[in-house]
Coordinates of C-alpha atoms in Angstrom, one line a residue:
M1 CA -1.8 2.9 -61.8
A2 CA -0.1 6.4 -62.3
R3 CA -4.1 7.3 -63.4
F4 CA -5.1 5.8 -59.9
R5 CA -2.1 8.1 -58.1
L6 CA -3.5 11.4 -59.8
R7 CA -7.1 10.5 -59.3
R8 CA -6.7 10.0 -55.8
R9 CA -4.3 12.9 -55.4
A10 CA -6.8 15.5 -57.4
Q11 CA -9.4 13.7 -54.5
S12 CA -7.4 14.7 -51.6
S13 CA -6.5 17.8 -52.8
D14 CA -10.4 18.5 -53.4
R15 CA -11.3 17.5 -49.8
G16 CA -8.5 19.5 -47.9
E17 CA -9.9 22.4 -50.3
R18 CA -13.4 21.5 -48.2
L19 CA -11.5 21.0 -45.1
G20 CA -10.0 24.5 -45.3
D21 CA -6.6 22.5 -46.1
P22 CA -5.7 23.6 -49.8
D23 CA -2.3 21.5 -49.2
G24 CA -4.4 18.1 -48.4
A25 CA -2.3 17.9 -45.0
L26 CA -5.0 17.7 -43.0
Q27 CA -7.1 15.3 -45.4
L28 CA -3.8 12.6 -45.0
L29 CA -3.5 13.0 -41.0
F30 CA -7.3 12.0 -41.0
A31 CA -7.2 9.6 -43.5
A32 CA -4.3 7.5 -42.0
N33 CA -5.3 7.7 -38.4
P34 CA -5.5 4.6 -36.4
L35 CA -8.6 6.0 -34.5
P36 CA -11.6 5.8 -35.9
M37 CA -12.8 9.8 -37.4
W38 CA -15.6 11.4 -39.7
V39 CA -17.3 14.3 -40.4
Y40 CA -20.9 15.1 -40.1
D41 CA -22.9 17.7 -41.1
L42 CA -24.5 19.8 -37.9
E43 CA -27.7 20.7 -39.6
T44 CA -28.8 17.3 -41.6
L45 CA -26.3 15.3 -38.9
R46 CA -25.5 13.3 -42.3
F47 CA -21.8 11.7 -42.4
V48 CA -20.3 13.9 -45.1
E49 CA -16.5 12.0 -44.7
V50 CA -15.1 9.4 -43.1
N51 CA -11.7 7.3 -42.2
D52 CA -10.3 3.5 -42.8
A53 CA -10.1 3.2 -39.4
A54 CA -13.5 4.1 -38.5
I55 CA -14.9 1.7 -41.5
A56 CA -13.3 -1.1 -39.9
Q57 CA -14.1 -0.3 -36.5
Y58 CA -17.7 -0.3 -37.3
G59 CA -18.3 -2.8 -40.1
Y60 CA -19.9 0.0 -42.2
T61 CA -18.5 0.2 -45.9
R62 CA -17.9 3.8 -46.8
D63 CA -20.8 4.1 -49.2
S64 CA -23.3 2.8 -46.1
F65 CA -21.5 5.4 -44.0
L66 CA -22.3 8.4 -46.2
S67 CA -25.7 7.5 -46.4
M68 CA -26.6 7.3 -42.8
L69 CA -27.3 10.2 -40.3
I70 CA -24.6 10.3 -37.1
T71 CA -28.0 8.6 -34.9
D72 CA -27.8 5.7 -36.5
I73 CA -24.7 4.6 -34.7
F74 CA -26.4 4.8 -31.8
P75 CA -28.5 2.5 -29.6
T76 CA -32.3 3.7 -30.3
A77 CA -33.1 3.6 -26.7
E78 CA -30.3 6.4 -26.2
C79 CA -30.9 8.8 -29.4
P80 CA -34.4 7.5 -30.6
H81 CA -35.6 8.7 -34.3
G82 CA -37.8 11.1 -35.4
R83 CA -37.5 14.4 -36.5
R84 CA -38.0 15.9 -33.2
A85 CA -36.5 13.9 -31.2
V86 CA -33.3 13.7 -33.7
S87 CA -33.6 17.9 -33.5
E88 CA -34.1 18.1 -29.4
R89 CA -30.5 16.1 -28.8
K90 CA -28.3 18.1 -32.1
E91 CA -26.5 20.1 -29.5
A92 CA -25.7 17.3 -27.6
L93 CA -24.3 15.3 -30.4
W94 CA -21.3 16.6 -31.1
K95 CA -20.2 17.5 -27.5
S96 CA -16.8 15.2 -26.2
G97 CA -17.7 12.3 -24.1
T98 CA -18.6 8.7 -23.6
W99 CA -20.8 7.3 -25.3
R100 CA -22.0 4.2 -26.8
H101 CA -22.2 2.9 -30.4
R102 CA -23.6 0.0 -32.8
R103 CA -21.5 -1.6 -35.2
A104 CA -23.1 -2.8 -38.9
D105 CA -23.3 -6.3 -37.1
G106 CA -25.9 -5.0 -34.1
S107 CA -23.3 -5.4 -31.8
F108 CA -22.6 -2.5 -29.3
F109 CA -19.3 -1.0 -27.6
D110 CA -18.3 2.4 -25.8
V111 CA -16.4 4.9 -27.2
E112 CA -14.7 8.3 -26.0
I113 CA -15.4 11.1 -28.4
N114 CA -13.5 14.3 -29.3
S115 CA -15.4 16.4 -31.4
Q116 CA -14.7 19.8 -33.3
L117 CA -16.6 21.9 -35.1
L118 CA -15.1 23.0 -38.3
V119 CA -16.8 24.7 -41.2
W120 CA -17.2 21.9 -44.1
A121 CA -17.7 22.9 -47.5
G122 CA -19.3 26.2 -46.7
R123 CA -21.3 24.0 -44.0
P124 CA -21.3 24.1 -40.1
A125 CA -20.1 20.7 -39.3
A126 CA -18.6 18.4 -36.4
L127 CA -14.6 16.4 -37.1
V128 CA -14.9 13.2 -34.5
V129 CA -12.5 11.2 -33.2
A130 CA -13.7 8.1 -31.7
H131 CA -11.4 5.5 -29.2
D132 CA -12.7 2.4 -28.6
V133 CA -12.8 2.1 -24.4
T134 CA -14.9 -0.9 -24.1
E135 CA -12.4 -2.9 -22.5
T136 CA -11.2 -0.1 -20.1
R137 CA -14.6 0.5 -19.0
R138 CA -14.9 -3.6 -18.9
L139 CA -11.6 -3.4 -16.0
Q140 CA -13.0 -0.5 -14.3
A141 CA -16.4 -2.2 -13.5
E142 CA -14.3 -5.2 -12.2
L143 CA -12.3 -3.2 -9.9
T144 CA -15.8 -1.1 -9.2
R145 CA -16.9 -4.6 -8.4
Q146 CA -14.5 -6.1 -6.3
A147 CA -13.7 -3.0 -3.9
L148 CA -17.8 -3.3 -3.7
F149 CA -18.6 -6.8 -3.0
D150 CA -16.5 -10.1 -1.1
E151 CA -15.8 -12.2 -4.2
A152 CA -16.1 -15.4 -2.2
T153 CA -19.6 -14.3 -1.2
G154 CA -21.0 -11.6 -3.0
F155 CA -21.9 -10.0 -0.3
A156 CA -21.0 -6.3 0.7
S157 CA -17.6 -5.1 0.9
V158 CA -16.6 -3.2 4.0
A159 CA -16.3 0.1 2.5
L160 CA -20.0 -0.6 0.9
F161 CA -21.7 -1.5 3.9
A162 CA -20.2 2.0 5.6
D163 CA -22.3 3.8 2.7
R164 CA -25.2 1.8 3.0
V165 CA -25.3 2.0 6.7
R166 CA -24.9 6.1 6.6
A167 CA -27.9 5.9 4.2
A168 CA -29.4 4.6 6.6
L169 CA -29.1 6.6 9.4
A170 CA -29.7 9.7 7.8
G171 CA -33.2 8.1 6.9
W172 CA -33.2 7.3 10.7
R173 CA -33.5 10.6 12.2
H174 CA -36.0 12.2 10.2
E175 CA -38.3 8.7 10.0
D176 CA -39.9 7.0 12.5
R177 CA -37.7 3.7 12.2
Q178 CA -35.1 1.8 13.9
V179 CA -31.5 0.7 12.0
G180 CA -29.7 -2.2 13.5
V181 CA -26.6 -3.6 12.5
I182 CA -25.9 -7.7 13.5
A183 CA -22.3 -8.4 13.8
I184 CA -21.2 -12.4 13.6
G185 CA -17.8 -13.9 13.9
L186 CA -16.6 -17.4 13.8
G187 CA -14.0 -18.6 16.3
A188 CA -13.7 -21.7 14.7
L189 CA -12.5 -20.4 11.6
D190 CA -8.6 -20.3 12.4
I191 CA -8.8 -24.1 13.8
V192 CA -10.4 -25.0 10.8
A193 CA -7.8 -23.2 8.1
S194 CA -4.3 -24.5 10.8
T195 CA -6.0 -28.3 10.7
A196 CA -8.0 -29.3 7.7
G197 CA -7.0 -26.2 5.2
D198 CA -7.6 -23.4 3.7
E199 CA -10.2 -24.7 1.5
A200 CA -12.3 -25.9 4.4
A201 CA -11.9 -22.5 5.5
D202 CA -13.0 -20.9 2.7
A203 CA -16.0 -23.7 2.5
M204 CA -17.3 -23.3 5.5
V205 CA -17.0 -19.1 5.0
K206 CA -19.6 -20.1 1.8
A207 CA -21.9 -22.0 3.8
T208 CA -21.8 -19.5 6.7
A209 CA -23.0 -16.9 3.7
D210 CA -25.7 -19.1 2.5
R211 CA -27.2 -19.3 5.8
L212 CA -26.8 -15.7 6.4
R213 CA -28.8 -15.0 2.9
A214 CA -31.2 -17.8 3.8
C215 CA -32.6 -15.6 7.0
C216 CA -32.5 -12.2 5.2
G217 CA -34.9 -11.2 2.7
A218 CA -33.9 -8.3 0.0
Q219 CA -34.0 -5.3 2.3
E220 CA -30.8 -6.1 4.5
T221 CA -27.7 -5.4 3.1
L222 CA -24.9 -8.4 4.2
A223 CA -21.4 -7.6 4.5
R224 CA -18.1 -9.9 5.0
L225 CA -15.8 -7.7 7.0
G226 CA -12.5 -9.8 6.3
G227 CA -11.7 -13.5 7.5
G228 CA -14.6 -14.9 9.8
R229 CA -16.7 -11.8 10.5
F230 CA -19.5 -11.1 9.1
A231 CA -22.5 -8.0 9.7
I232 CA -26.0 -7.4 8.8
L233 CA -27.7 -4.0 8.6
R234 CA -31.3 -4.2 9.5
E235 CA -34.0 -1.2 9.1
A236 CA -37.6 -2.1 11.0
R237 CA -40.3 -0.4 12.3
D238 CA -38.8 -1.6 15.7
E239 CA -36.3 -2.6 17.5
H240 CA -37.9 -6.6 18.0
A241 CA -37.8 -7.3 14.0
I242 CA -34.0 -6.9 14.3
L243 CA -33.4 -8.8 17.4
A244 CA -35.6 -11.3 16.0
L245 CA -33.6 -11.3 12.9
A246 CA -30.1 -11.9 15.1
G247 CA -32.2 -15.1 17.7
T248 CA -32.2 -16.2 14.0
I249 CA -28.9 -16.2 12.8
L250 CA -27.7 -17.4 16.2
R251 CA -30.0 -20.6 15.5
A252 CA -29.2 -20.8 12.1
L253 CA -25.0 -20.9 12.5
G254 CA -26.0 -23.1 15.8
E255 CA -26.0 -26.3 13.4
P256 CA -22.8 -27.3 12.2
V257 CA -21.6 -26.7 8.5
E258 CA -20.7 -29.7 6.6
V259 CA -17.5 -29.3 4.5
S260 CA -16.7 -31.7 1.7
G261 CA -13.6 -33.9 3.1
W262 CA -14.3 -32.9 6.6
G263 CA -17.9 -33.8 7.7
H264 CA -19.7 -31.4 10.2
L265 CA -17.7 -28.5 11.6
G266 CA -18.9 -26.4 14.1
C267 CA -19.1 -22.7 13.5
N268 CA -18.5 -21.6 17.1
A269 CA -20.6 -18.0 15.8
A270 CA -20.8 -15.2 18.0
V271 CA -23.6 -12.9 17.5
G272 CA -24.2 -9.1 18.4
V273 CA -26.6 -6.3 17.5
A274 CA -25.9 -2.2 17.7
L275 CA -29.0 -0.5 17.5
A276 CA -28.7 3.2 16.2
S277 CA -29.2 5.9 19.7
R278 CA -28.1 9.2 19.8
E279 CA -24.5 7.9 21.4
A280 CA -24.4 5.9 17.6
M281 CA -25.1 8.2 15.2
N282 CA -22.5 7.0 12.6
A283 CA -21.8 4.4 10.7
A284 CA -18.6 3.6 12.2
S285 CA -19.7 3.7 15.7
L286 CA -22.5 2.0 15.3
V287 CA -20.0 -1.0 13.6
R288 CA -18.2 -0.7 15.9
D289 CA -20.7 -1.3 18.9
A290 CA -22.4 -4.3 17.3
G291 CA -18.0 -5.8 16.6
S292 CA -17.3 -4.8 20.7
A293 CA -21.2 -6.9 21.7
M294 CA -19.9 -9.4 19.3
R295 CA -16.6 -9.9 20.8
H296 CA -18.3 -10.3 24.5
A297 CA -20.8 -13.0 23.2
A298 CA -18.1 -14.8 22.2
E299 CA -16.6 -14.4 25.6
R300 CA -19.4 -16.0 27.3
G301 CA -19.3 -19.2 24.9
G302 CA -21.8 -17.6 22.2
R303 CA -24.9 -19.5 23.2
E304 CA -26.9 -16.2 23.3
F305 CA -26.6 -12.9 21.3
I306 CA -25.3 -10.0 22.8
V307 CA -26.9 -6.0 22.5
F308 CA -24.7 -2.9 22.9
N309 CA -25.7 -1.2 25.9
A310 CA -24.4 1.7 28.0
E311 CA -22.2 -0.5 30.0
L312 CA -20.6 -2.4 26.8
R313 CA -20.0 0.9 25.7
R314 CA -18.0 2.2 29.1
R315 CA -16.4 -1.2 28.5
A316 CA -15.6 -0.4 25.2
L317 CA -14.4 3.7 26.0
D318 CA -12.0 1.8 29.1
D319 CA -10.7 -0.8 26.5
F320 CA -9.6 2.1 24.1
E321 CA -8.3 4.3 26.7
T322 CA -6.5 1.0 28.3
E323 CA -5.2 0.0 24.8
Q324 CA -3.7 4.0 24.5
A325 CA -2.1 4.1 28.0
L326 CA -0.6 0.4 27.5
G327 CA 1.2 1.7 23.8
A328 CA 2.8 4.6 25.4
A329 CA 3.7 2.5 28.7
A330 CA 7.1 0.8 27.7
R331 CA 8.2 4.6 26.8
L332 CA 7.3 5.9 29.6
G333 CA 9.2 3.1 32.0
Q334 CA 5.8 1.7 33.2
L335 CA 6.9 -2.1 32.9
H336 CA 8.3 -4.6 34.6
L337 CA 9.3 -7.8 34.9
C338 CA 8.6 -10.7 37.7
H339 CA 10.0 -14.1 37.3
Q340 CA 8.6 -17.4 39.0
P341 CA 10.7 -20.0 39.4
V342 CA 10.5 -24.0 38.4
V343 CA 12.1 -26.4 40.3
D344 CA 13.5 -29.5 39.7
L345 CA 11.8 -32.1 41.3
A346 CA 14.1 -34.9 41.5
G347 CA 17.5 -33.1 42.5
G348 CA 16.0 -30.1 44.2
G349 CA 17.2 -27.2 42.0
V350 CA 15.9 -24.3 40.2
I351 CA 15.9 -25.0 36.4
A352 CA 14.4 -21.8 34.9
C353 CA 12.6 -18.5 36.0
E354 CA 9.3 -17.6 33.5
A355 CA 9.4 -14.0 32.6
L356 CA 5.9 -12.2 33.9
L357 CA 5.0 -9.0 32.7
R358 CA 3.6 -6.6 34.7
W359 CA 2.5 -2.9 33.9
E360 CA 2.0 -0.6 36.6
R361 CA -0.7 2.5 35.3
P362 CA -0.2 5.6 37.2
G363 CA -3.3 6.4 39.5
L364 CA -4.7 3.0 38.7
G365 CA -1.5 1.1 40.3
L366 CA -0.6 -2.8 38.9
V367 CA -2.8 -3.9 36.7
G368 CA -3.3 -7.2 35.8
P369 CA -1.9 -9.4 33.1
E370 CA -5.5 -11.0 32.3
R371 CA -6.6 -7.4 31.6
F372 CA -4.0 -5.9 29.4
I373 CA -3.1 -9.3 27.1
P374 CA -5.9 -9.8 25.4
L375 CA -6.2 -6.3 24.3
A376 CA -2.5 -6.0 23.7
E377 CA -3.1 -9.1 21.2
R378 CA -6.4 -7.9 19.7
S379 CA -5.0 -4.1 19.2
G380 CA -1.5 -5.6 17.3
L381 CA 0.3 -4.1 20.6
I382 CA 1.4 -7.6 21.5
V383 CA 4.3 -7.4 18.9
E384 CA 6.0 -4.7 20.5
L385 CA 5.4 -5.5 24.3
G386 CA 6.8 -8.8 22.9
A387 CA 9.8 -7.4 22.1
W388 CA 9.9 -5.7 24.5
V389 CA 10.1 -8.5 26.8
I390 CA 12.2 -10.2 24.8
E391 CA 15.1 -7.8 25.0
H392 CA 14.9 -6.7 29.1
A393 CA 14.2 -10.4 30.1
I394 CA 17.5 -11.8 28.2
A395 CA 19.1 -9.0 29.3
E396 CA 18.3 -9.7 33.2
A397 CA 19.1 -13.5 33.2
A398 CA 22.1 -12.6 32.1
A399 CA 23.2 -10.6 35.0
W400 CA 21.8 -13.7 37.2
R401 CA 24.5 -15.5 37.3
E402 CA 26.8 -12.7 38.9
R403 CA 23.9 -11.8 40.9
A404 CA 22.2 -14.6 42.3
R405 CA 25.0 -17.2 41.7
V406 CA 23.2 -19.5 39.6
Q407 CA 22.3 -19.2 35.4
P408 CA 18.7 -20.9 35.5
K409 CA 17.0 -20.7 31.3
V410 CA 14.8 -17.9 31.2
G411 CA 11.2 -18.6 29.7
I412 CA 9.3 -16.2 27.7
N413 CA 5.9 -16.3 26.8
L414 CA 5.2 -16.0 23.1
S415 CA 1.4 -15.0 21.1
A416 CA -0.2 -16.3 18.1
H417 CA 0.7 -12.9 16.8
Q418 CA 4.5 -12.7 17.8
L419 CA 4.5 -16.0 15.4
R420 CA 4.0 -14.1 12.4
D421 CA 6.5 -11.5 12.8
V422 CA 9.2 -11.9 10.2
D423 CA 11.6 -10.4 13.0
L424 CA 11.1 -12.6 16.1
V425 CA 14.3 -15.1 15.3
E426 CA 16.5 -12.1 14.9
R427 CA 14.9 -10.2 17.7
F428 CA 16.3 -13.2 20.4
S429 CA 19.5 -13.4 18.6
S430 CA 20.0 -9.8 18.5
A431 CA 19.1 -9.9 22.5
C432 CA 21.3 -12.9 23.5
A433 CA 24.0 -11.1 21.5
E434 CA 24.3 -8.1 22.9
S435 CA 23.7 -9.4 26.4
G436 CA 26.0 -12.4 26.3
L437 CA 23.5 -15.1 27.6
Q438 CA 24.3 -18.3 25.7
P439 CA 20.2 -19.2 23.6
S440 CA 20.7 -22.6 25.7
F441 CA 19.8 -20.6 28.4
V442 CA 16.7 -19.4 27.0
C443 CA 13.4 -20.9 26.9
V444 CA 10.4 -19.6 24.9
E445 CA 6.5 -20.8 25.8
L446 CA 3.9 -20.3 23.6
T447 CA 0.3 -22.3 24.5
E448 CA -1.8 -25.1 21.9
S449 CA -4.0 -22.0 20.8
A450 CA -0.8 -20.2 19.5
L451 CA -0.1 -22.6 17.6
V452 CA -3.4 -23.5 15.9
A453 CA -3.9 -19.7 15.2
N454 CA -1.0 -19.8 12.9
D455 CA 0.2 -21.9 9.7
D456 CA 1.5 -25.0 11.1
Y457 CA 4.5 -24.6 8.2
S458 CA 5.2 -21.3 9.6
A459 CA 5.2 -21.8 13.2
Y460 CA 7.1 -24.7 12.6
K461 CA 9.9 -23.2 10.9
I462 CA 10.3 -20.1 13.3
L463 CA 10.3 -22.6 15.9
T464 CA 12.7 -25.2 14.3
A465 CA 15.1 -21.8 13.7
L466 CA 15.1 -20.9 17.2
R467 CA 15.8 -24.5 18.3
E468 CA 18.8 -24.5 15.8
M469 CA 20.0 -21.4 17.7
G470 CA 20.0 -23.4 20.8
I471 CA 16.5 -21.9 22.8
E472 CA 14.5 -24.8 24.2
V473 CA 10.2 -24.8 23.0
A474 CA 7.6 -25.4 25.5
I475 CA 4.1 -26.0 25.0
D476 CA 2.5 -23.9 28.2
D477 CA -0.9 -24.7 29.0
F478 CA -0.9 -28.0 28.0
G479 CA -4.7 -29.6 27.8
T480 CA -7.0 -26.7 27.6
G481 CA -6.2 -25.6 23.8
Y482 CA -7.0 -28.3 21.0
S483 CA -4.6 -31.4 22.9
A484 CA -4.0 -34.1 21.0
L485 CA -1.0 -36.3 22.9
S486 CA -0.2 -37.8 19.3
Y487 CA 0.7 -34.1 17.8
L488 CA 3.4 -33.7 20.0
D489 CA 5.8 -35.9 18.4
H490 CA 5.7 -33.5 15.2
L491 CA 6.6 -30.4 16.6
P492 CA 9.8 -28.8 17.5
I493 CA 9.4 -29.0 21.3
D494 CA 11.3 -30.3 23.9
V495 CA 9.1 -29.3 27.1
V496 CA 5.4 -29.8 27.9
K497 CA 3.9 -27.7 30.7
I498 CA 0.8 -29.2 32.2
D499 CA -2.1 -26.6 32.6
R500 CA -2.7 -25.8 36.5
G501 CA -6.7 -26.8 35.8
F502 CA -5.3 -30.4 36.0
V503 CA -2.8 -30.1 38.7
A504 CA -5.7 -28.6 41.2
G505 CA -7.5 -32.2 40.6
L506 CA -4.5 -34.0 42.1
G507 CA -5.3 -36.1 45.0
V508 CA -8.9 -35.3 44.3
G509 CA -10.4 -37.5 42.1
Q510 CA -8.8 -39.9 39.4
V511 CA -9.6 -38.5 36.7
D512 CA -7.2 -35.7 36.8
R513 CA -4.6 -38.3 38.1
L514 CA -5.0 -40.7 35.5
L515 CA -5.0 -37.2 33.1
V516 CA -1.5 -36.1 34.2
D517 CA -0.3 -39.6 34.0
A518 CA -0.7 -40.2 30.4
V519 CA 0.8 -36.6 29.7
I520 CA 3.8 -37.4 31.6
K521 CA 4.7 -41.3 30.2
V522 CA 3.6 -39.8 26.5
A523 CA 5.8 -37.1 26.7
H524 CA 8.7 -39.1 28.5
A525 CA 8.4 -41.5 25.3
L526 CA 9.1 -38.9 23.2
D527 CA 12.0 -37.8 25.2
L528 CA 10.2 -34.3 26.3
R529 CA 10.6 -32.8 29.8
V530 CA 7.4 -32.1 32.0
V531 CA 6.6 -29.0 34.1
A532 CA 3.5 -29.1 36.0
E533 CA 2.0 -25.6 36.2
G534 CA 0.1 -23.9 39.5
V535 CA 1.1 -26.6 41.8
E536 CA -0.3 -25.2 45.4
T537 CA -0.1 -28.1 48.1
E538 CA 1.8 -30.6 49.4
L539 CA -0.6 -33.1 48.1
Q540 CA -0.5 -32.2 44.2
L541 CA 3.5 -32.1 44.9
N542 CA 3.6 -35.7 46.3
A543 CA 1.5 -36.7 43.3
L544 CA 3.4 -35.4 40.8
R545 CA 6.9 -36.9 42.4
E546 CA 4.7 -40.3 42.5
L547 CA 3.8 -39.9 38.6
G548 CA 7.5 -39.0 37.7
C549 CA 6.4 -35.6 37.0
D550 CA 10.5 -33.7 35.7
A551 CA 10.0 -30.5 37.7
A552 CA 6.9 -27.8 38.9
Q553 CA 6.2 -24.5 39.1
G554 CA 3.6 -22.6 41.4
Y555 CA 3.2 -20.5 44.8
L556 CA 3.7 -23.4 46.9
L557 CA 7.4 -22.9 45.8
A558 CA 7.9 -19.6 44.9
R559 CA 5.4 -16.5 44.1
P560 CA 6.2 -14.4 41.0
T561 CA 8.8 -12.2 42.1
I562 CA 10.8 -9.3 40.9
D563 CA 14.3 -9.3 40.0
A564 CA 15.9 -7.2 43.3
E565 CA 14.3 -10.1 45.2
L566 CA 14.9 -12.9 42.9
P567 CA 18.0 -14.5 44.7
T568 CA 15.3 -15.2 47.7
A569 CA 13.1 -16.6 45.8
L570 CA 15.0 -19.0 44.2
R571 CA 16.4 -19.9 47.9
Q572 CA 12.9 -20.7 49.1
A573 CA 11.8 -22.6 45.8
C574 CA 14.2 -25.3 46.3
E575 CA 13.8 -25.5 50.3
A576 CA 9.8 -25.9 49.5
V577 CA 11.2 -29.5 47.4
A578 CA 13.4 -30.7 49.8
Y579 CA 12.5 -34.0 51.0

């Protein structure tokens, strides 16, 4: 045993001298290093030393290593054998960097090598340290794939699609061809997600992706922009081929999608097209224009695809300017509230006043809510505006008892976006505490579509929390969304407000009367109160009384009025329902 140790020590000393390390310290570091290391002759490319870690990593014996050239551990395609080929690669072989190496069993892996030139036994050599980076590179490749491709569909990501559009536009400027982006939106996806669940929604997305893929060839780039929004990049000799593809897609998505467990569900797809032009010479504007055309197509029912044009560009610019101005409206004092009374049909008193937001835009006058509310919802400004309404509506309502000698409830409209606001319940609590108004004098109103657009459980929790505070909850515009009388029993609500469209038909035909009668009877059976909206004639008012409706709201009773004129409006509303 002693003889073996002496022999090893002598051998180490000999190698240390060859390394210019007579004490053997470097040799010990070399031998014990956990990373694979070796030395090879720069002229012959032959291994002259190798450590135990390299033997374990590569699977060759020490004797095999020392009989090999450095090129033997490279894939043949990367470092071909042969005197001339090896000679041409000598200088590059010793440089640090990432390489692909071959093990004794024929498998390959990636290594990061660091090389240092030295003199070995009087000859130029290279000391190499190798670090296995196979897993690191695999993870990097996976992260890159996730960044560039949508996991559910395999389509290009937003970033990759934008890059492809930029490349296509660069070629378009110099070649006689047309570049177009086709935007597709699935209007039914949120509804499917909230009613059938996320799995059904995912199935619809994948089925839609399959149909889009079938419509396109290898020359098109397909992307998923998020949710139920897709985009396709099409390059062609002229615009007709791009428009033909848009028509093919619209027809393909016009057929219902089969979703396991739910049968065939309609996509409600909208398709918009934007063609490259002097006004749309960058990727962002072209994709944005296609999206604008798609939204316009959705507004028109999605029965045809829309091509972005000068008029849509004007509207898009106007929308942008309006959104910017709206964002500053509250800070600049341009917003105010109007209130429309809700009158009890039995007792004749005003039981509530619905707060309605109004915007006085400098230079343009009064901007209707039908103009700015959809923009606010699309841009996300609706949460900020909603917070302003909650604060001011409750503050104004708190002063009604002193000014008008009555204390009706204040109705505050909520949007789908506000139901996702984690601070919503706290906003109401704070506003009531600061104003001194009891929460029982507040009623929140939300449409059926707002409920459908949100996760049922999330909306349920928020509405339940509001009711626990004492705030009433009303379903607004009932009958215009996805009405199902049966689900009224499953929601934490107190009031049903029948849409003006049904009220308008009272006294004209039997169908609307039957529908209103059914809503009132079911609501009363569930201990819910019923308010009829949009009452404009005595005929409608009398019909509602006959059907047993609890309350009414509309121009016949009182128009929306500013807070200063509210006492007069309340008196007129009471007089309007007096027998």
